[in-house]
Amino acid sequence: MGIHFAPKLKLVAAALLLISAETNGGPPLQGEIPIGLFETKEDLALTFKETELSKTYQEESYRLPLSVQPIHYDLEIRPILDSTGTDQFTAPGKVAIHVKCFVATNSIALHSKEIEIQHDQVTVVGINPAGNVDVTGHSVDEDRSFYVIHLGSNLEADGEYILTIPFTSLVATNRLSGLYLSTYQAEDGSTKNLATTQFQKDDAQRAFPCFDEPSTAFRATFNVTIGRKADGFHSLANTERIGDPEPIPGLTGWVWDKHAITVNMPVYLIAIIVSDFESETAPEELYRVPVRTWAAPPLMTDTSAKFSAQAAARMLSFFEEYYDFEYQLNKMDSVAIPDFAAGAMENWGLNTYRINLMVWFEEENTLFEKWRSAAVVAHELVHQWFGNLVTCEWWNDTWLNEGFARYFQFIGANYSGGDFRSLDRYVIDVTQLAMAYDESVNTEPVHSSITHRVVDQASRVVYEKAAGLLRMMQSFLTEETLIKGLRNYLKRHQFKGVHQDDLFTALTEQAQEDGTFTEFSVKEIMDTWTLQSGFPLVQVSRADDRTLYISQERYRPDSSQNASSELWYVPISFVTASNPDFSFSNSRPKAWIDKDTILQTLTLDSTNEWVIINPDARGFYRVIYDDQLTRLIQEQLLKDHNVISFGSRSQLLDDYFRSASAKYVNIQYALNLTRYLSQEDDFIVWTTVVNNLAPLYTRLTDTTAYEAFRTYILNLVVEPLRRIGANQLPTDSTPIAVLRTQLLDWVCSLSHEICSQTANELFSGWLSSPPPVDNVPVPTDIQPMIYCGAVAASTDPANTTIQNFLLEEYGRNRGTRQQSLIVNALACDQVDANLQNLMQKAIDDNPSNELDISTHGLQLLQSIAKNSAGRQLLWNFVVNSQSDIAAVHGEMAVPNIISTLAGYLSTKSETDLPQQVETFISNYLSQPDLPQNVINSLQASLSTISSNNVWMDYYYNDINTWLSNVIVY
């Protein structure tokens, strides 16, 4: 089965061109307050109709009325962390908000949630006009979190007032949003408390009453004053503390820390931390203002926080020059928070992170984790311009914050001081991730039409897809035009909210000035990409010796589904065998398919040579070719794959495997493109290979096709691994280290002797002369594979030296990532008796048990489910011990184990284990009063097995036949 041109393009070209004319293209689409603040408010007021401003609030909307807007906040807040009284984990405070009235009104609406307000002490005092305004009452709209203050007389239009609200909020112990409690374990074993915040998108209102919206109307400046115990704590906020701590009258041992005034900003970017954290400061020569990283004292080693501090300083210096716009605050702090739901948060001047995304331990973390830390820090630093300086006017344009941060994080990480090849990662970390989600039925447009309430969009859409669209714009506008346009965009909209059209206007104007303007405006092009979901599939077919047919349609996860009418402006760039120029300068479009066209022709010098459409996947679309063009590309890969760029090789493989999954092409076409991989040494390409072949491995493991699949994959991976060596060297770059982990994972999963030999070499030295406990001689990046390989190779039931040794190491490494690695490795055992013993340990709550079952017991059982030698043993154990498993690990334990097993089961399995599991699930579901989460999980497992069966029915014979034809034993 070839590509679905149905019928042949030659015969329908004219008809399609006629149809295209009638096809719609988708839906229509310390000190003074900073200067410019008042002008911004005045300008804004002119854009609103008076009738809209005069409404107290709209019944159908969750948005605040625009009649009263903040100018400046003076916030005092005192988180109580250590107390034996009822006030522990509360935060008494007071906020005085300088507001301006734009339309006369007798009420003020703002946000407050889970806050106790001292209503009788709320005051409104006029500045201009001067005088007190009587507060006559209060009301609360809990659904919208509105707190409405009713007044005895109207506030005057253009009048300015001070609204003062005393309150007590919570230092929450049951959520990780708003102002909340986090803890860590000190080196003496005691528990240390800290208070921290996470306000995006609308959780500032949980900490203090405020106008909790991101738009220009509700931006303001802030003076934050934090109360804390004088001993054992300090405070951090967006700006530096000014002056010395001041004792709090009547509160012995308490002080106020007053922090400098902020720039004009949305309230969700405010951050407050009270802790005993320590810091690492980047050298002054790296950046002009202090750049520090903060973490709990046990985490602060000589190197742990140094990398992120220095990387942040280097990247701030780069971004400041790149954007031609100074960073606006006088310091940059990054803080590793022990309990943190988000990955990281861009609070202006006080970024917060999960510990594992900021703190990098040289002896514990991998080189990939170092790259990830650099990228995440870069992401939050980009936000200091895109998101903080210029903010989306409403959350329906979140992509204007997050898309830019994702796009520029790769450029920033390139200046972090690490050897990461970060600029090369776009194709795997942006394009392919985004497409995998955006092809699904659950996807949504980058720009949401929901503007009356807070909207949460899928992160893959507003992060990765948005970044992919920015990369596409870079390609058709050029880098120079893009960055000059963005510099103008930042200057024009600084300290304001923006809509996506503001971006498109700035870029179109710059393109016109630079002479890089296309026949379509940026808005015309990009509306087709942001106002509708999904992306195009471009199909390429040879028409004659110089002409190609190129068509577009919406890519569907199943090509048998009805086609939709959405079309795009698609930039067409290409590279040919006679001109194999994959440079960025050759990436500008040479043609466009417009939003009203399904099919058009493209003239080349010759169509009897290979052609790559969309080189390096700079356009956000997939491409597949007819049989002849596909064969020409395959021949080039086998002859000299390096002629085609690594990004194009990566995307070619992804396009074909995903298109095979969607039934646009036979899976044999995708497999044919892998035949050259024994010569492939690029980790970018191998990342794509792993992502697409790993699901085949899972499904084929227990089938008769497995041995042929194993032989084929080993033929691909062994030679590249031998070229770089199985053991990691101290001089290895991050890309080499990542490539080795990918290849070594394959050879260990497929039980090749390279794995067992390398594992035995490393473990023999470890066993014979153990180093200090903190110094593991197995290089960090390859530990998962080597640990597993050593256990799997220890197949003598009478010799459990390695297993016992790892259990001892487990006991010596309480609370570290080593424990999790060891648990996964122990599950690789191939000896039945050892596996039986491990499964019993997983539910044994005897104090003598080496295993911390509450932390790792269920993990061990689920890891055994991934071991083909242990699956039936595990299933027998689950059936016979299901009550004990549930008693120890909870009601979801058995469903979770079944969920892991289900991925390996199908009608093609060589045993009757699938039938056993399905029967068990059916019987289990017949029990009365099962919790809904248990029912949902078990039904999902049945669905997984059913999907595997459907997949096998469609693909198994083609894969098996192909493997039989290419394997030479």
PDB file of C-alpha atoms in Angstrom, residues 32 36 38 40 126 151 171 196 241 365 405 519 548 602 809 813 846:
ATOM      1  CA  GLU A  32       8.445  57.693  42.164  1.00  0.00           C
ATOM      2  CA  GLY A  36       4.211  56.409  31.597  1.00  0.00           C
ATOM      3  CA  PHE A  38      -0.769  57.419  34.101  1.00  0.00           C
ATOM      4  CA  THR A  40      -1.093  54.272  29.835  1.00  0.00           C
ATOM      5  CA  GLY A 126      -9.981  60.371  48.220  1.00  0.00           C
ATOM      6  CA  LEU A 151     -20.093  53.044  48.771  1.00  0.00           C
ATOM      7  CA  VAL A 171      -0.358  29.895  54.239  1.00  0.00           C
ATOM      8  CA  THR A 196       6.250  30.677  49.043  1.00  0.00           C
ATOM      9  CA  ARG A 241      15.053  44.837  50.380  1.00  0.00           C
ATOM     10  CA  ASN A 365      22.595  14.315  37.656  1.00  0.00           C
ATOM     11  CA  ALA A 405       9.682  31.602  25.983  1.00  0.00           C
ATOM     12  CA  GLU A 519       2.527  38.589  -1.114  1.00  0.00           C
ATOM     13  CA  LEU A 548       5.577  18.109  -9.072  1.00  0.00           C
ATOM     14  CA  LEU A 602       5.846  23.139  -8.571  1.00  0.00           C
ATOM     15  CA  GLU A 809      23.343   0.381  48.140  1.00  0.00           C
ATOM     16  CA  ASN A 813      21.075   5.966  49.685  1.00  0.00           C
ATOM     17  CA  ASN A 846       8.198  -5.992  58.168  1.00  0.00           C
TER      18      ASN A 846
END
